[in-house]
Amino acid sequence: MTDNAKRSTQKSSSGPEDINIAVAAMLRDYADLLQQQGADGFRERAYRRAADTVARLDRPVDEIFAGAGSDGLIALNGIGAGIAGAIAEFVVTGHWTQLERLRGQLSPEKLFQTLPGIGPILAHRLADGAHLESLEELEAALHSGELDIEGLGTRRKQALAALLSERLRRLQRPLGTGSTAAPDAGLLLEVDRMYRDRARSGTLRKIAPRRFNPSGKAWLPIMHARHDDWHFTALYSNTSLAHQLDRTHDWVVIYYQEDGHREGRCTVVTETQGPQRGRRVIRGREEECAAADSG
């Protein structure tokens, strides 16, 4: 977020337009980063149009969202489902993960601390101990019954699950698309191949992630791509586990989104065992990858 956007959120009590100024600045920041990182011009222009719309509103966007949800945002000129989701996330949490990701500032610890009752220590355990990176992953881990973290007992897990359910319900995309649509395995593997080829050739913009990067070096290549209605962002994994296992230049995280759906994520790795050893596979979709290879 720009300094202007930060100042706007800090003085929100001074006038109803301040939240709109902050959101418009956030959307313009995102458009600038898309342009700098070589994304298609269509997305960049869409975010600039949305920023202009928000800046001209005579009502605060948080008021519109509180009254009509994401549908109220989509009713505004030039704001589609994806941008409505971005505004909703910012209004509800004070963060926008997609922007923070493009700037190398994504911090699961900070995201988890937006939930009542989660402080820095527990947030660190969830991110680095349980290797969780999003609210959706945390919710899934709680429901699986396999989350075993010090300081998170049964009753606290139940309370946290209820909080998450309410938080994520408010952030649901409209148009009846509560679930995340996913591209087929073959397309994801092609995005992975294209990203690794371009990263090796040095043609991608590099960002300097704040996590696990004490020197502040810009080492992490980032790629944006589009195929039909799918938008992709790909980058090497910068998780604690990837660093521990020395897989920061093997594991590729692909974020994908189709219009009208929530953003999804997958990780593509080089398989180290079994019949697909040495091949690129999508975690959790190994059988589909085998079928894609054979096809």
PDB file of N, CA and C in Angstrom, residues 104-110 112 123-133 207-220 235-249 251 253 265:
ATOM      1  N   GLY A 104       5.952  -8.513  -2.589  1.00  0.00           N
ATOM      2  CA  GLY A 104       6.874  -9.298  -1.776  1.00  0.00           C
ATOM      3  C   GLY A 104       6.654  -9.113  -0.297  1.00  0.00           C
ATOM      4  N   GLN A 105       5.487  -8.604   0.102  1.00  0.00           N
ATOM      5  CA  GLN A 105       5.218  -8.291   1.497  1.00  0.00           C
ATOM      6  C   GLN A 105       4.252  -9.273   2.151  1.00  0.00           C
ATOM      7  N   LEU A 106       3.875 -10.328   1.437  1.00  0.00           N
ATOM      8  CA  LEU A 106       2.885 -11.247   1.971  1.00  0.00           C
ATOM      9  C   LEU A 106       3.414 -11.910   3.231  1.00  0.00           C
ATOM     10  N   SER A 107       2.656 -11.817   4.314  1.00  0.00           N
ATOM     11  CA  SER A 107       3.049 -12.381   5.593  1.00  0.00           C
ATOM     12  C   SER A 107       1.868 -13.116   6.199  1.00  0.00           C
ATOM     13  N   PRO A 108       1.887 -14.447   6.167  1.00  0.00           N
ATOM     14  CA  PRO A 108       0.785 -15.193   6.804  1.00  0.00           C
ATOM     15  C   PRO A 108       0.639 -14.847   8.283  1.00  0.00           C
ATOM     16  N   GLU A 109       1.767 -14.556   8.950  1.00  0.00           N
ATOM     17  CA  GLU A 109       1.698 -14.207  10.364  1.00  0.00           C
ATOM     18  C   GLU A 109       0.813 -12.985  10.597  1.00  0.00           C
ATOM     19  N   LYS A 110       1.003 -11.948   9.778  1.00  0.00           N
ATOM     20  CA  LYS A 110       0.190 -10.743   9.932  1.00  0.00           C
ATOM     21  C   LYS A 110      -1.274 -11.018   9.604  1.00  0.00           C
ATOM     22  N   PHE A 112      -2.894 -13.899   9.961  1.00  0.00           N
ATOM     23  CA  PHE A 112      -3.510 -14.657  11.048  1.00  0.00           C
ATOM     24  C   PHE A 112      -3.774 -13.770  12.262  1.00  0.00           C
ATOM     25  N   ALA A 123       0.551 -16.991  15.729  1.00  0.00           N
ATOM     26  CA  ALA A 123       0.569 -16.766  14.278  1.00  0.00           C
ATOM     27  C   ALA A 123       1.833 -17.361  13.664  1.00  0.00           C
ATOM     28  N   HIS A 124       2.957 -17.208  14.359  1.00  0.00           N
ATOM     29  CA  HIS A 124       4.218 -17.775  13.864  1.00  0.00           C
ATOM     30  C   HIS A 124       4.148 -19.297  13.842  1.00  0.00           C
ATOM     31  N   ARG A 125       3.567 -19.889  14.871  1.00  0.00           N
ATOM     32  CA  ARG A 125       3.442 -21.348  14.918  1.00  0.00           C
ATOM     33  C   ARG A 125       2.562 -21.865  13.784  1.00  0.00           C
ATOM     34  N   LEU A 126       1.496 -21.144  13.490  1.00  0.00           N
ATOM     35  CA  LEU A 126       0.608 -21.566  12.409  1.00  0.00           C
ATOM     36  C   LEU A 126       1.301 -21.461  11.049  1.00  0.00           C
ATOM     37  N   ALA A 127       2.071 -20.392  10.858  1.00  0.00           N
ATOM     38  CA  ALA A 127       2.716 -20.171   9.564  1.00  0.00           C
ATOM     39  C   ALA A 127       3.938 -21.065   9.372  1.00  0.00           C
ATOM     40  N   ASP A 128       4.820 -21.096  10.364  1.00  0.00           N
ATOM     41  CA  ASP A 128       6.079 -21.814  10.185  1.00  0.00           C
ATOM     42  C   ASP A 128       6.037 -23.237  10.729  1.00  0.00           C
ATOM     43  N   GLY A 129       5.210 -23.481  11.736  1.00  0.00           N
ATOM     44  CA  GLY A 129       5.109 -24.824  12.293  1.00  0.00           C
ATOM     45  C   GLY A 129       4.150 -25.705  11.513  1.00  0.00           C
ATOM     46  N   ALA A 130       2.969 -25.148  11.207  1.00  0.00           N
ATOM     47  CA  ALA A 130       1.957 -25.907  10.467  1.00  0.00           C
ATOM     48  C   ALA A 130       2.025 -25.639   8.967  1.00  0.00           C
ATOM     49  N   HIS A 131       2.869 -24.696   8.552  1.00  0.00           N
ATOM     50  CA  HIS A 131       3.073 -24.369   7.128  1.00  0.00           C
ATOM     51  C   HIS A 131       1.768 -23.924   6.462  1.00  0.00           C
ATOM     52  N   LEU A 132       1.012 -23.087   7.163  1.00  0.00           N
ATOM     53  CA  LEU A 132      -0.233 -22.544   6.626  1.00  0.00           C
ATOM     54  C   LEU A 132       0.023 -21.129   6.113  1.00  0.00           C
ATOM     55  N   GLU A 133      -0.683 -20.746   5.047  1.00  0.00           N
ATOM     56  CA  GLU A 133      -0.425 -19.446   4.435  1.00  0.00           C
ATOM     57  C   GLU A 133      -1.667 -18.594   4.217  1.00  0.00           C
ATOM     58  N   ILE A 207      11.218  -9.835  -7.430  1.00  0.00           N
ATOM     59  CA  ILE A 207      10.812  -9.063  -6.268  1.00  0.00           C
ATOM     60  C   ILE A 207      11.657  -9.477  -5.066  1.00  0.00           C
ATOM     61  N   ALA A 208      11.679  -8.633  -4.049  1.00  0.00           N
ATOM     62  CA  ALA A 208      12.455  -8.887  -2.832  1.00  0.00           C
ATOM     63  C   ALA A 208      11.495  -9.229  -1.700  1.00  0.00           C
ATOM     64  N   PRO A 209      11.235 -10.517  -1.470  1.00  0.00           N
ATOM     65  CA  PRO A 209      10.309 -10.876  -0.396  1.00  0.00           C
ATOM     66  C   PRO A 209      10.873 -10.490   0.965  1.00  0.00           C
ATOM     67  N   ARG A 210      10.016 -10.101   1.865  1.00  0.00           N
ATOM     68  CA  ARG A 210      10.457  -9.726   3.207  1.00  0.00           C
ATOM     69  C   ARG A 210      10.739 -10.950   4.066  1.00  0.00           C
ATOM     70  N   ARG A 211      10.014 -12.038   3.821  1.00  0.00           N
ATOM     71  CA  ARG A 211      10.206 -13.244   4.630  1.00  0.00           C
ATOM     72  C   ARG A 211      11.477 -13.968   4.195  1.00  0.00           C
ATOM     73  N   PHE A 212      12.252 -14.413   5.183  1.00  0.00           N
ATOM     74  CA  PHE A 212      13.440 -15.238   4.938  1.00  0.00           C
ATOM     75  C   PHE A 212      14.402 -14.576   3.951  1.00  0.00           C
ATOM     76  N   ASN A 213      14.523 -13.271   4.031  1.00  0.00           N
ATOM     77  CA  ASN A 213      15.375 -12.540   3.091  1.00  0.00           C
ATOM     78  C   ASN A 213      16.015 -11.356   3.804  1.00  0.00           C
ATOM     79  N   PRO A 214      16.890 -11.639   4.788  1.00  0.00           N
ATOM     80  CA  PRO A 214      17.458 -10.553   5.604  1.00  0.00           C
ATOM     81  C   PRO A 214      18.262  -9.535   4.805  1.00  0.00           C
ATOM     82  N   SER A 215      18.818  -9.943   3.662  1.00  0.00           N
ATOM     83  CA  SER A 215      19.614  -9.011   2.870  1.00  0.00           C
ATOM     84  C   SER A 215      18.763  -8.088   2.008  1.00  0.00           C
ATOM     85  N   GLY A 216      17.475  -8.418   1.866  1.00  0.00           N
ATOM     86  CA  GLY A 216      16.594  -7.606   1.034  1.00  0.00           C
ATOM     87  C   GLY A 216      16.844  -7.764  -0.454  1.00  0.00           C
ATOM     88  N   LYS A 217      17.464  -8.865  -0.853  1.00  0.00           N
ATOM     89  CA  LYS A 217      17.804  -9.085  -2.255  1.00  0.00           C
ATOM     90  C   LYS A 217      16.556  -9.396  -3.083  1.00  0.00           C
ATOM     91  N   ALA A 218      16.495  -8.844  -4.277  1.00  0.00           N
ATOM     92  CA  ALA A 218      15.405  -9.155  -5.211  1.00  0.00           C
ATOM     93  C   ALA A 218      15.780 -10.439  -5.950  1.00  0.00           C
ATOM     94  N   TRP A 219      15.332 -11.569  -5.425  1.00  0.00           N
ATOM     95  CA  TRP A 219      15.728 -12.860  -6.002  1.00  0.00           C
ATOM     96  C   TRP A 219      14.555 -13.664  -6.553  1.00  0.00           C
ATOM     97  N   LEU A 220      13.327 -13.289  -6.215  1.00  0.00           N
ATOM     98  CA  LEU A 220      12.159 -14.116  -6.504  1.00  0.00           C
ATOM     99  C   LEU A 220      11.483 -13.697  -7.806  1.00  0.00           C
ATOM    100  N   LEU A 235       5.232 -18.021  -8.980  1.00  0.00           N
ATOM    101  CA  LEU A 235       6.502 -17.673  -8.359  1.00  0.00           C
ATOM    102  C   LEU A 235       7.020 -18.853  -7.544  1.00  0.00           C
ATOM    103  N   TYR A 236       8.316 -18.893  -7.332  1.00  0.00           N
ATOM    104  CA  TYR A 236       8.881 -19.962  -6.523  1.00  0.00           C
ATOM    105  C   TYR A 236       8.368 -19.856  -5.086  1.00  0.00           C
ATOM    106  N   SER A 237       8.278 -20.995  -4.414  1.00  0.00           N
ATOM    107  CA  SER A 237       7.817 -21.014  -3.039  1.00  0.00           C
ATOM    108  C   SER A 237       8.828 -20.327  -2.128  1.00  0.00           C
ATOM    109  N   ASN A 238       8.313 -19.475  -1.247  1.00  0.00           N
ATOM    110  CA  ASN A 238       9.154 -18.789  -0.274  1.00  0.00           C
ATOM    111  C   ASN A 238       8.726 -19.151   1.143  1.00  0.00           C
ATOM    112  N   THR A 239       8.253 -20.380   1.321  1.00  0.00           N
ATOM    113  CA  THR A 239       7.825 -20.832   2.640  1.00  0.00           C
ATOM    114  C   THR A 239       9.013 -21.294   3.467  1.00  0.00           C
ATOM    115  N   SER A 240       8.810 -21.400   4.765  1.00  0.00           N
ATOM    116  CA  SER A 240       9.875 -21.884   5.633  1.00  0.00           C
ATOM    117  C   SER A 240      10.273 -23.307   5.258  1.00  0.00           C
ATOM    118  N   LEU A 241       9.288 -24.153   4.887  1.00  0.00           N
ATOM    119  CA  LEU A 241       9.592 -25.531   4.541  1.00  0.00           C
ATOM    120  C   LEU A 241      10.421 -25.604   3.264  1.00  0.00           C
ATOM    121  N   ALA A 242      10.104 -24.768   2.280  1.00  0.00           N
ATOM    122  CA  ALA A 242      10.889 -24.758   1.045  1.00  0.00           C
ATOM    123  C   ALA A 242      12.339 -24.392   1.320  1.00  0.00           C
ATOM    124  N   HIS A 243      12.541 -23.438   2.222  1.00  0.00           N
ATOM    125  CA  HIS A 243      13.905 -23.065   2.581  1.00  0.00           C
ATOM    126  C   HIS A 243      14.600 -24.185   3.345  1.00  0.00           C
ATOM    127  N   GLN A 244      13.881 -24.812   4.283  1.00  0.00           N
ATOM    128  CA  GLN A 244      14.472 -25.894   5.069  1.00  0.00           C
ATOM    129  C   GLN A 244      14.930 -27.050   4.192  1.00  0.00           C
ATOM    130  N   LEU A 245      14.144 -27.364   3.147  1.00  0.00           N
ATOM    131  CA  LEU A 245      14.448 -28.501   2.282  1.00  0.00           C
ATOM    132  C   LEU A 245      15.216 -28.103   1.024  1.00  0.00           C
ATOM    133  N   ASP A 246      15.599 -26.825   0.936  1.00  0.00           N
ATOM    134  CA  ASP A 246      16.337 -26.321  -0.226  1.00  0.00           C
ATOM    135  C   ASP A 246      15.569 -26.568  -1.523  1.00  0.00           C
ATOM    136  N   ARG A 247      14.286 -26.192  -1.518  1.00  0.00           N
ATOM    137  CA  ARG A 247      13.438 -26.364  -2.691  1.00  0.00           C
ATOM    138  C   ARG A 247      12.902 -25.025  -3.211  1.00  0.00           C
ATOM    139  N   THR A 248      13.579 -23.942  -2.862  1.00  0.00           N
ATOM    140  CA  THR A 248      13.071 -22.625  -3.261  1.00  0.00           C
ATOM    141  C   THR A 248      13.180 -22.378  -4.760  1.00  0.00           C
ATOM    142  N   HIS A 249      13.949 -23.203  -5.475  1.00  0.00           N
ATOM    143  CA  HIS A 249      14.010 -23.071  -6.928  1.00  0.00           C
ATOM    144  C   HIS A 249      13.497 -24.328  -7.626  1.00  0.00           C
ATOM    145  N   TRP A 251      10.022 -25.813  -6.108  1.00  0.00           N
ATOM    146  CA  TRP A 251       8.593 -25.706  -5.855  1.00  0.00           C
ATOM    147  C   TRP A 251       8.068 -24.406  -6.453  1.00  0.00           C
ATOM    148  N   VAL A 253       4.668 -22.072  -6.893  1.00  0.00           N
ATOM    149  CA  VAL A 253       3.306 -21.797  -6.426  1.00  0.00           C
ATOM    150  C   VAL A 253       2.575 -21.029  -7.525  1.00  0.00           C
ATOM    151  N   ARG A 265      -5.078 -21.797  -5.433  1.00  0.00           N
ATOM    152  CA  ARG A 265      -3.627 -21.903  -5.389  1.00  0.00           C
ATOM    153  C   ARG A 265      -3.220 -23.353  -5.454  1.00  0.00           C
TER     154      ARG A 265
END
